Tab-separated table of C-alpha atoms in Angstrom:
chain	number	residue	atom	x	y	z
A	1	MET	CA	0.000	0.000	0.000
A	2	ARG	CA	2.914	2.369	0.581
A	3	GLN	CA	3.725	4.144	-2.666
A	4	HIS	CA	6.886	6.089	-3.554
A	5	ARG	CA	6.041	8.718	-6.150
A	6	PHE	CA	9.423	9.835	-7.477
A	7	THR	CA	9.710	10.457	-11.218
A	8	ARG	CA	12.387	9.151	-13.558
A	9	THR	CA	13.357	12.748	-14.262
A	10	GLY	CA	13.715	13.445	-10.565
A	11	ALA	CA	15.808	10.356	-10.015
A	12	LEU	CA	18.126	11.164	-12.931
A	13	ALA	CA	18.469	14.707	-11.680
A	14	ALA	CA	19.449	13.410	-8.278
A	15	VAL	CA	22.138	11.214	-9.805
A	16	MET	CA	23.442	14.063	-11.967
A	17	LEU	CA	23.641	16.301	-8.918
A	18	GLY	CA	25.712	13.679	-7.180
A	19	LEU	CA	23.445	13.214	-4.191
A	20	HIS	CA	24.894	10.890	-1.613
A	21	VAL	CA	22.533	7.987	-0.963
A	22	VAL	CA	22.357	7.214	2.758
A	23	PRO	CA	20.632	4.316	4.489
A	24	ALA	CA	16.862	4.771	4.715
A	25	ILE	CA	15.572	6.439	7.849
A	26	ALA	CA	12.383	5.947	9.799
A	27	ASP	CA	8.614	6.348	9.680
A	28	GLU	CA	5.682	5.334	11.781
A	29	THR	CA	3.509	2.699	10.153
A	30	CYS	CA	0.214	4.590	10.378
A	31	ASN	CA	0.250	6.991	7.445
A	32	SER	CA	-1.731	7.635	4.295
A	33	PRO	CA	-0.679	5.362	1.412
A	34	TYR	CA	-0.439	8.470	-0.780
A	35	MET	CA	2.356	9.980	1.289
A	36	SER	CA	5.705	10.143	-0.494
A	37	ASN	CA	9.213	10.066	1.002
A	38	LEU	CA	8.406	7.407	3.562
A	39	ILE	CA	11.339	6.725	5.840
A	40	LYS	CA	12.134	3.277	7.131
A	41	GLY	CA	15.018	3.256	9.625
A	42	GLN	CA	15.991	5.707	12.396
A	43	GLU	CA	13.806	8.778	12.833
A	44	ASP	CA	15.493	12.094	13.710
A	45	TYR	CA	12.570	13.909	15.317
A	46	VAL	CA	9.196	13.356	16.924
A	47	TYR	CA	6.676	16.165	16.444
A	48	VAL	CA	4.238	16.276	19.370
A	49	TRP	CA	0.958	18.193	19.032
A	50	THR	CA	0.407	19.384	22.596
A	51	LEU	CA	-2.559	20.778	24.529
A	52	GLY	CA	-1.948	24.019	26.380
A	53	VAL	CA	-2.714	24.201	30.090
A	54	GLN	CA	-3.856	27.454	31.684
A	55	GLY	CA	-1.154	28.880	33.922
A	56	MET	CA	1.523	26.534	32.567
A	57	GLY	CA	4.142	28.231	30.407
A	58	ASP	CA	2.351	30.393	27.852
A	59	GLY	CA	-0.818	28.297	28.270
A	60	SER	CA	-1.125	27.748	24.515
A	61	ASP	CA	-1.328	24.676	22.313
A	62	LYS	CA	2.003	24.039	20.635
A	63	LEU	CA	4.004	21.779	18.366
A	64	VAL	CA	6.914	20.376	20.351
A	65	THR	CA	9.856	18.804	18.523
A	66	LEU	CA	11.816	16.078	20.319
A	67	ASP	CA	15.221	14.771	19.238
A	68	ALA	CA	14.872	11.032	18.581
A	69	ASN	CA	18.245	10.174	17.032
A	70	PRO	CA	20.526	8.336	19.487
A	71	ARG	CA	23.577	9.746	17.691
A	72	SER	CA	22.506	13.299	18.500
A	73	PRO	CA	23.822	15.195	21.569
A	74	GLN	CA	20.226	16.348	22.178
A	75	TYR	CA	18.793	12.812	22.099
A	76	GLY	CA	15.615	12.578	24.170
A	77	GLN	CA	15.359	16.336	24.630
A	78	VAL	CA	13.122	19.149	23.410
A	79	VAL	CA	14.612	20.785	20.322
A	80	THR	CA	12.001	23.462	19.635
A	81	GLN	CA	8.443	24.455	20.482
A	82	VAL	CA	6.078	26.502	18.333
A	83	SER	CA	3.154	28.058	20.158
A	84	VAL	CA	-0.036	28.839	18.237
A	85	GLY	CA	-1.051	31.611	20.624
A	86	GLY	CA	-4.249	30.063	21.932
A	87	ARG	CA	-5.780	27.006	23.553
A	88	GLY	CA	-8.253	25.046	21.417
A	89	GLU	CA	-7.928	21.389	22.491
A	90	ALA	CA	-5.000	20.285	20.311
A	91	HIS	CA	-5.588	16.728	19.163
A	92	HIS	CA	-4.486	15.117	15.888
A	93	ALA	CA	-2.139	16.037	13.050
A	94	GLY	CA	-1.221	14.688	9.616
A	95	PHE	CA	1.313	15.263	6.823
A	96	THR	CA	0.417	16.424	3.335
A	97	ASP	CA	1.093	13.885	0.599
A	98	ASP	CA	4.455	15.505	-0.217
A	99	ARG	CA	5.365	15.490	3.481
A	100	ARG	CA	6.338	19.142	3.342
A	101	PHE	CA	3.634	20.333	5.732
A	102	LEU	CA	1.986	19.079	8.911
A	103	TRP	CA	-1.657	20.017	9.487
A	104	ALA	CA	-2.897	20.016	13.091
A	105	GLY	CA	-6.316	20.801	14.539
A	106	GLY	CA	-8.138	21.842	17.685
A	107	LEU	CA	-11.259	19.964	18.755
A	108	ASP	CA	-12.678	22.940	20.686
A	109	ASP	CA	-11.992	26.029	18.565
A	110	SER	CA	-11.875	24.079	15.248
A	111	LYS	CA	-8.820	26.009	14.096
A	112	ILE	CA	-6.336	24.291	11.806
A	113	TYR	CA	-2.634	25.075	11.895
A	114	VAL	CA	-0.232	24.310	9.061
A	115	PHE	CA	3.454	23.853	9.916
A	116	ASP	CA	6.350	23.804	7.460
A	117	VAL	CA	8.368	20.723	8.472
A	118	HIS	CA	10.360	20.518	5.240
A	119	THR	CA	12.483	23.661	5.032
A	120	GLU	CA	14.162	22.981	8.380
A	121	PRO	CA	12.762	19.738	9.852
A	122	GLY	CA	14.287	20.348	13.278
A	123	ARG	CA	12.655	23.778	13.497
A	124	PRO	CA	9.055	23.656	12.212
A	125	ARG	CA	7.399	26.981	11.355
A	126	LEU	CA	3.725	27.912	11.572
A	127	VAL	CA	2.894	29.138	8.057
A	128	ASN	CA	-0.894	29.147	7.913
A	129	THR	CA	-3.879	29.248	10.256
A	130	ILE	CA	-7.286	28.220	8.924
A	131	GLY	CA	-9.858	29.870	11.158
A	132	ASP	CA	-13.048	29.388	9.142
A	133	PHE	CA	-13.280	25.590	9.117
A	134	ALA	CA	-16.694	25.581	10.826
A	135	LYS	CA	-18.077	28.374	8.623
A	136	ARG	CA	-16.934	26.803	5.351
A	137	SER	CA	-17.638	23.133	6.097
A	138	GLY	CA	-20.490	23.264	8.624
A	139	LEU	CA	-18.410	20.935	10.801
A	140	VAL	CA	-16.502	21.322	14.064
A	141	GLY	CA	-13.823	19.271	15.786
A	142	PRO	CA	-11.337	18.554	12.947
A	143	HIS	CA	-9.856	15.227	13.967
A	144	THR	CA	-8.232	13.092	11.268
A	145	PHE	CA	-5.933	14.722	8.697
A	146	TYR	CA	-5.566	12.251	5.833
A	147	ALA	CA	-3.310	12.952	2.871
A	148	MET	CA	-4.649	12.468	-0.647
A	149	PRO	CA	-2.911	13.461	-3.898
A	150	GLY	CA	-2.686	17.261	-3.646
A	151	ARG	CA	-5.492	17.258	-1.088
A	152	MET	CA	-6.126	16.961	2.635
A	153	LEU	CA	-9.229	15.041	3.721
A	154	ILE	CA	-10.310	16.018	7.225
A	155	GLY	CA	-12.619	13.867	9.302
A	156	ALA	CA	-14.559	15.895	11.872
A	157	LEU	CA	-16.231	14.799	15.111
A	158	SER	CA	-19.206	17.145	15.284
A	159	ASN	CA	-21.271	19.815	13.549
A	160	ALA	CA	-21.571	23.564	13.870
A	161	LYS	CA	-25.369	23.492	14.260
A	162	ASP	CA	-25.932	21.652	17.539
A	163	GLY	CA	-22.560	20.187	18.601
A	164	GLY	CA	-23.974	16.687	18.314
A	165	GLY	CA	-22.456	13.588	16.772
A	166	LYS	CA	-23.731	13.959	13.197
A	167	THR	CA	-20.789	15.114	11.159
A	168	GLY	CA	-18.809	14.633	7.961
A	169	MET	CA	-15.524	15.122	6.149
A	170	ALA	CA	-14.074	18.275	4.626
A	171	LEU	CA	-11.786	18.293	1.608
A	172	TYR	CA	-9.092	20.951	1.175
A	173	ASN	CA	-6.278	21.376	-1.310
A	174	ASN	CA	-2.706	21.464	-0.042
A	175	LYS	CA	-2.699	25.261	-0.227
A	176	GLY	CA	-5.415	25.380	2.415
A	177	ASP	CA	-8.386	26.170	0.174
A	178	PHE	CA	-11.713	24.568	1.097
A	179	ILE	CA	-13.254	22.403	-1.635
A	180	ARG	CA	-16.325	20.624	-0.269
A	181	THR	CA	-17.998	18.681	2.560
A	182	TYR	CA	-19.049	15.020	2.530
A	183	ASP	CA	-21.736	14.067	5.058
A	184	MET	CA	-21.473	10.876	7.039
A	185	PRO	CA	-24.487	8.668	6.208
A	186	ALA	CA	-27.363	8.965	8.682
A	187	THR	CA	-29.791	6.611	6.934
A	188	LYS	CA	-29.818	2.920	5.971
A	189	GLY	CA	-28.166	2.000	9.263
A	190	GLY	CA	-25.824	4.977	9.430
A	191	ASP	CA	-25.689	7.075	12.600
A	192	GLY	CA	-23.944	10.062	11.024
A	193	TYR	CA	-21.000	9.913	13.415
A	194	GLY	CA	-17.335	10.143	12.461
A	195	TYR	CA	-13.824	9.699	13.831
A	196	ASP	CA	-10.984	8.116	11.838
A	197	LEU	CA	-10.394	7.574	8.105
A	198	ALA	CA	-8.280	4.954	6.327
A	199	ILE	CA	-7.869	4.257	2.619
A	200	ASN	CA	-6.976	1.127	0.670
A	201	PRO	CA	-6.406	2.389	-2.907
A	202	GLY	CA	-6.016	-1.097	-4.361
A	203	ARG	CA	-9.525	-2.009	-3.211
A	204	ASN	CA	-11.041	1.387	-4.036
A	205	ALA	CA	-12.147	1.440	-0.408
A	206	MET	CA	-12.156	3.962	2.395
A	207	LEU	CA	-13.270	3.142	5.924
A	208	SER	CA	-14.587	5.644	8.442
A	209	SER	CA	-15.287	5.034	12.123
A	210	SER	CA	-17.380	6.853	14.718
A	211	PHE	CA	-17.105	8.539	18.124
A	212	THR	CA	-19.201	11.328	19.647
A	213	GLY	CA	-20.038	15.010	19.300
A	214	LYS	CA	-18.581	18.132	20.860
A	215	LYS	CA	-21.168	18.316	23.640
A	216	ASN	CA	-19.824	14.992	24.903
A	217	TYR	CA	-16.078	15.205	24.279
A	218	MET	CA	-15.847	18.640	25.927
A	219	THR	CA	-17.693	17.401	29.056
A	220	PRO	CA	-15.598	16.128	32.000
A	221	LEU	CA	-15.450	12.351	31.822
A	222	GLY	CA	-16.793	11.797	35.350
A	223	THR	CA	-19.841	13.925	34.583
A	224	LEU	CA	-20.370	12.307	31.201
A	225	ILE	CA	-20.334	8.748	32.543
A	226	LYS	CA	-23.139	9.608	34.970
A	227	ASP	CA	-25.346	11.023	32.188
A	228	GLU	CA	-27.291	8.084	30.734
A	229	ALA	CA	-28.690	10.086	27.839
A	230	ALA	CA	-25.270	11.432	26.872
A	231	MET	CA	-23.693	7.967	27.031
A	232	LYS	CA	-26.137	6.856	24.354
A	233	GLN	CA	-24.730	9.487	22.000
A	234	PHE	CA	-21.738	7.498	20.778
A	235	GLY	CA	-21.199	5.989	17.368
A	236	ASN	CA	-21.758	2.294	16.733
A	237	THR	CA	-20.890	2.005	13.066
A	238	MET	CA	-18.178	1.954	10.447
A	239	VAL	CA	-18.782	2.954	6.843
A	240	VAL	CA	-17.265	1.468	3.698
A	241	TRP	CA	-16.907	4.160	1.026
A	242	ASN	CA	-16.386	3.868	-2.709
A	243	LEU	CA	-13.174	5.859	-2.829
A	244	LYS	CA	-13.342	7.066	-6.421
A	245	ALA	CA	-16.966	8.150	-6.138
A	246	MET	CA	-16.591	9.301	-2.502
A	247	GLN	CA	-19.942	7.692	-1.783
A	248	PRO	CA	-20.906	5.438	1.149
A	249	GLU	CA	-21.543	1.881	-0.025
A	250	ARG	CA	-22.073	-0.123	3.137
A	251	VAL	CA	-22.693	0.595	6.825
A	252	LEU	CA	-21.212	-1.924	9.268
A	253	SER	CA	-22.492	-2.424	12.799
A	254	VAL	CA	-19.579	-2.040	15.231
A	255	PRO	CA	-20.995	-1.320	18.714
A	256	GLY	CA	-19.020	0.671	21.240
A	257	ALA	CA	-17.384	3.608	19.409
A	258	PRO	CA	-14.832	2.176	16.955
A	259	LEU	CA	-11.863	4.532	16.873
A	260	GLU	CA	-8.552	4.162	14.993
A	261	ILE	CA	-8.547	2.134	11.762
A	262	ARG	CA	-5.478	0.331	10.398
A	263	TRP	CA	-5.318	-1.484	7.076
A	264	SER	CA	-2.782	-4.295	6.934
A	265	LEU	CA	0.290	-3.100	5.048
A	266	LYS	CA	1.345	-6.579	3.993
A	267	GLU	CA	1.322	-7.034	0.228
A	268	GLY	CA	-1.838	-8.843	-0.861
A	269	ASP	CA	-3.759	-8.325	2.384
A	270	ASP	CA	-7.185	-6.704	2.115
A	271	TRP	CA	-8.340	-6.418	5.710
A	272	ALA	CA	-8.376	-3.720	8.386
A	273	ILE	CA	-8.688	-3.709	12.151
A	274	THR	CA	-10.125	-1.311	14.709
A	275	ALA	CA	-10.719	-1.157	18.463
A	276	THR	CA	-13.940	-0.132	20.205
A	277	ALA	CA	-13.430	2.273	23.094
A	278	LEU	CA	-16.520	1.521	25.177
A	279	THR	CA	-16.724	-2.242	24.676
A	280	SER	CA	-12.941	-2.921	24.574
A	281	LYS	CA	-12.971	-5.205	21.545
A	282	LEU	CA	-10.884	-5.731	18.439
A	283	TRP	CA	-12.924	-5.817	15.237
A	284	LEU	CA	-11.817	-7.156	11.873
A	285	VAL	CA	-13.112	-5.677	8.606
A	286	LYS	CA	-12.754	-7.813	5.478
A	287	LYS	CA	-14.783	-9.283	2.654
A	288	ASP	CA	-16.828	-12.449	3.103
A	289	ALA	CA	-17.146	-15.365	0.669
A	290	ASN	CA	-19.677	-13.343	-1.325
A	291	GLY	CA	-17.326	-10.384	-1.718
A	292	GLN	CA	-19.191	-8.191	0.774
A	293	TRP	CA	-17.354	-6.140	3.387
A	294	GLN	CA	-18.193	-7.321	6.901
A	295	ALA	CA	-17.089	-6.369	10.430
A	296	ARG	CA	-16.609	-9.019	13.099
A	297	ASP	CA	-15.651	-8.987	16.780
A	298	VAL	CA	-12.412	-10.996	16.973
A	299	GLY	CA	-11.498	-10.672	20.634
A	300	PRO	CA	-11.383	-8.646	23.860
A	301	ILE	CA	-8.811	-6.078	24.918
A	302	GLY	CA	-8.032	-6.661	28.580
A	303	ASP	CA	-11.118	-7.129	30.727
A	304	PRO	CA	-14.022	-5.353	28.971
A	305	ALA	CA	-15.999	-5.364	32.231
A	306	LYS	CA	-13.435	-2.923	33.658
A	307	THR	CA	-13.617	-0.646	30.567
A	308	PRO	CA	-9.861	-0.287	29.998
A	309	LEU	CA	-10.755	2.170	27.189
A	310	PRO	CA	-8.564	1.332	24.190
A	311	VAL	CA	-7.631	4.639	22.593
A	312	ASP	CA	-4.933	4.071	19.966
A	313	ILE	CA	-3.505	1.222	17.924
A	314	SER	CA	-0.410	0.807	15.753
A	315	MET	CA	0.032	-2.082	13.315
A	316	ARG	CA	3.370	-3.566	12.340
A	317	ALA	CA	4.527	-2.963	8.771
A	318	ASP	CA	4.228	-6.679	7.990
A	319	GLY	CA	0.670	-6.846	9.343
A	320	LYS	CA	1.567	-9.473	11.959
A	321	GLY	CA	1.473	-7.478	15.167
A	322	LEU	CA	-0.627	-4.753	16.776
A	323	TRP	CA	0.092	-2.376	19.653
A	324	VAL	CA	-2.925	-1.199	21.667
A	325	ASN	CA	-2.900	1.508	24.330
A	326	THR	CA	-5.613	1.406	26.995
A	327	PHE	CA	-6.104	4.717	28.766
A	328	MET	CA	-7.762	3.814	32.064
A	329	ASP	CA	-5.212	1.207	33.207
A	330	GLY	CA	-2.211	2.881	31.557
A	331	THR	CA	-1.249	-0.266	29.684
A	332	THR	CA	0.475	-0.860	26.367
A	333	ARG	CA	-0.484	-4.254	24.929
A	334	TYR	CA	0.903	-6.291	22.055
A	335	PHE	CA	-1.272	-8.636	19.993
A	336	ASP	CA	-0.086	-11.305	17.606
A	337	ILE	CA	-2.358	-10.811	14.586
A	338	SER	CA	-0.586	-13.169	12.182
A	339	ASN	CA	-4.059	-14.718	12.081
A	340	PRO	CA	-6.245	-11.588	12.082
A	341	ASP	CA	-9.363	-13.685	12.661
A	342	ALA	CA	-7.990	-14.693	16.075
A	343	PRO	CA	-5.699	-12.037	17.645
A	344	ARG	CA	-3.721	-13.141	20.717
A	345	GLN	CA	-2.386	-10.787	23.386
A	346	THR	CA	1.189	-11.921	24.009
A	347	TYR	CA	2.585	-9.009	26.031
A	348	ALA	CA	1.475	-6.119	28.241
A	349	LYS	CA	3.276	-3.425	30.207
A	350	LYS	CA	1.962	-0.609	32.372
A	351	THR	CA	3.652	2.350	30.724
A	352	GLY	CA	2.028	5.143	32.747
A	353	SER	CA	-0.864	6.030	35.022
A	354	GLN	CA	-2.668	7.077	31.849
A	355	VAL	CA	-1.573	6.482	28.244
A	356	ASN	CA	-3.062	7.492	24.945
A	357	MET	CA	-1.234	7.515	21.597
A	358	VAL	CA	1.184	4.789	20.499
A	359	SER	CA	3.513	5.112	17.484
A	360	GLN	CA	6.002	2.510	16.348
A	361	SER	CA	8.881	2.817	13.921
A	362	TRP	CA	8.690	1.095	10.531
A	363	ASP	CA	11.343	-1.437	11.565
A	364	GLY	CA	9.326	-2.248	14.688
A	365	LYS	CA	12.238	-1.642	17.070
A	366	ARG	CA	10.944	1.495	18.783
A	367	VAL	CA	7.599	2.375	20.355
A	368	TYR	CA	6.606	5.869	21.492
A	369	VAL	CA	3.824	6.481	24.013
A	370	SER	CA	2.110	9.769	24.916
A	371	SER	CA	-0.203	10.383	27.839
A	372	SER	CA	-3.042	12.842	27.169
A	373	LEU	CA	-6.476	11.890	25.851
A	374	LEU	CA	-8.613	15.028	26.212
A	375	ALA	CA	-8.200	17.943	28.616
A	376	ASN	CA	-11.470	17.121	30.382
A	377	TRP	CA	-10.927	13.363	30.293
A	378	ASP	CA	-7.379	13.117	31.625
A	379	LYS	CA	-7.001	11.872	35.179
A	380	ALA	CA	-6.473	14.144	38.181
A	381	GLY	CA	-3.923	14.369	40.977
A	382	VAL	CA	-0.854	12.135	40.904
A	383	ASP	CA	-2.351	10.115	38.039
A	384	ASN	CA	-2.270	13.151	35.778
A	385	GLU	CA	1.134	12.280	34.344
A	386	GLN	CA	1.977	14.073	31.092
A	387	PHE	CA	4.859	12.624	29.128
A	388	VAL	CA	6.262	11.170	25.947
A	389	LYS	CA	8.271	7.977	26.443
A	390	LEU	CA	10.440	6.005	24.060
A	391	PHE	CA	10.669	2.244	24.471
A	392	ALA	CA	12.927	-0.220	22.696
A	393	TRP	CA	11.207	-3.433	21.577
A	394	ASP	CA	13.245	-6.616	21.146
A	395	GLY	CA	10.261	-8.800	20.319
A	396	LYS	CA	9.893	-9.903	23.932
A	397	ALA	CA	9.697	-6.825	26.160
A	398	LEU	CA	9.584	-3.039	26.119
A	399	SER	CA	12.489	-1.243	27.804
A	400	GLU	CA	12.247	2.486	28.494
A	401	GLN	CA	14.953	4.563	26.789
A	402	TRP	CA	13.919	8.050	27.826
A	403	LYS	CA	11.029	10.092	29.133
A	404	VAL	CA	10.198	13.752	28.480
A	405	ASP	CA	8.079	15.137	31.326
A	406	PHE	CA	5.868	17.743	29.665
A	407	TYR	CA	4.512	19.082	32.948
A	408	LYS	CA	7.964	19.513	34.446
A	409	LEU	CA	9.003	21.467	31.351
A	410	LYS	CA	5.742	23.482	31.451
A	411	LEU	CA	4.772	22.409	27.946
A	412	GLY	CA	1.274	21.025	28.523
A	413	ARG	CA	-0.436	17.741	27.681
A	414	PRO	CA	1.211	15.741	24.841
A	415	HIS	CA	-1.145	14.015	22.426
A	416	HIS	CA	-0.429	13.100	18.797
A	417	MET	CA	3.087	12.156	17.617
A	418	LYS	CA	4.489	12.198	14.066
A	419	PHE	CA	8.039	11.365	12.961
A	420	GLY	CA	10.440	13.650	11.137
A	421	ALA	CA	13.770	13.322	9.352
A	422	LYS	CA	16.539	15.657	8.318
A	423	ALA	CA	15.960	17.135	4.885
A	424	GLY	CA	19.180	15.872	3.311
A	425	GLN	CA	18.492	12.312	4.370
A	426	ARG	CA	14.946	12.491	3.019
A	427	VAL	CA	16.113	13.766	-0.355
A	428	ALA	CA	18.736	11.040	-0.556
A	429	HIS	CA	16.142	8.402	0.241
A	430	ALA	CA	13.871	9.811	-2.468
A	431	ALA	CA	16.750	9.586	-4.937
A	432	GLN	CA	17.347	5.976	-3.950
A	433	ALA	CA	13.655	5.178	-4.452
A	434	GLY	CA	13.770	6.839	-7.869
A	435	LEU	CA	16.774	4.798	-8.971
A	436	GLN	CA	14.989	1.631	-7.971
A	437	ALA	CA	11.933	2.751	-9.978
A	438	ILE	CA	14.131	3.242	-13.075
A	439	ARG	CA	15.468	-0.266	-12.759
């Protein structure tokens, strides 16, 4: 599914310029298949989209850059931070297809920030702020930023009319111009809710999952849990879209708020997996004997009766293993999914009092964990740890390499992580990919 798009002309130009080809460097596995310049060894940086905390530092959301290269004298330290000058519930981020820019959004104020991570990868710059997302799209809570050729597809969590769960997707070009909105289906079994997006170009298929609206995700978790009516306002479906037509084709019943979606990256595979937050299950999406897409519960995550709340997943590049972070018990779990119809948990480690995002390197040797879920859902007191940790994975156990304490450094609550690489190394890797394409 991963596609290098480097032209013959570009490759020849690289050779003529005498570019030095260096060993490939690293990428997380969970990216759009349209993204070029994928890196597959040692990452140089981790970009962390971070929630501001009132009274802490400047109190604003910010993009924090961590040094992730063990050969660097700043390894495991903050390199730079770019404040956006406000606090809007920083959440997710995503690269454009050319990997030159990182788009990041706020779930509360619905602002979108565009960072240049290409010119000087170790020092990102804020180059654009899109402040009319709600006005142009009719949506609020920009969540998933999914690269398409020359476009950015944004999955939102809510709508500007009533802050409920009915929502859609907004399409922009890479320059930041709004193009159109696509509504999530609310008929024929659809509940209109949205969360994550994932595309399989070879199958002309896009999957979307579902969560809840702004009225719920901006309510303190303790209050929300006690509100029976509000707890019924969570998504219970996934949608299979015809990618070329951008039309919903099939609604799948997946009870319990299915969140992150990961297609297997193994050549020839045509299945995807997700985790349900409220019912703590792994669900498999693939075609049945009649060629129809189906979703099936393939196993529990921890003890569902204790609602461990799975929040993020990261699939191995070969499609044989899956990391799952569960927020409530602060546990990072590993599942053997070599048989995706019967996942087996083979390892678990408590990596914090609360954990949220998990990102692994393409080679599977490193796993990064961040702590914050939502400002109003994070734990209180001593359990309100806020960190990014790096773990080494030897196939048997995770061993902590370093920890960046975001509260101690007065940075805020770290959420989404994306990997970065030095510009010269990325260009060299692109040249190498182009030479291979020529052959």
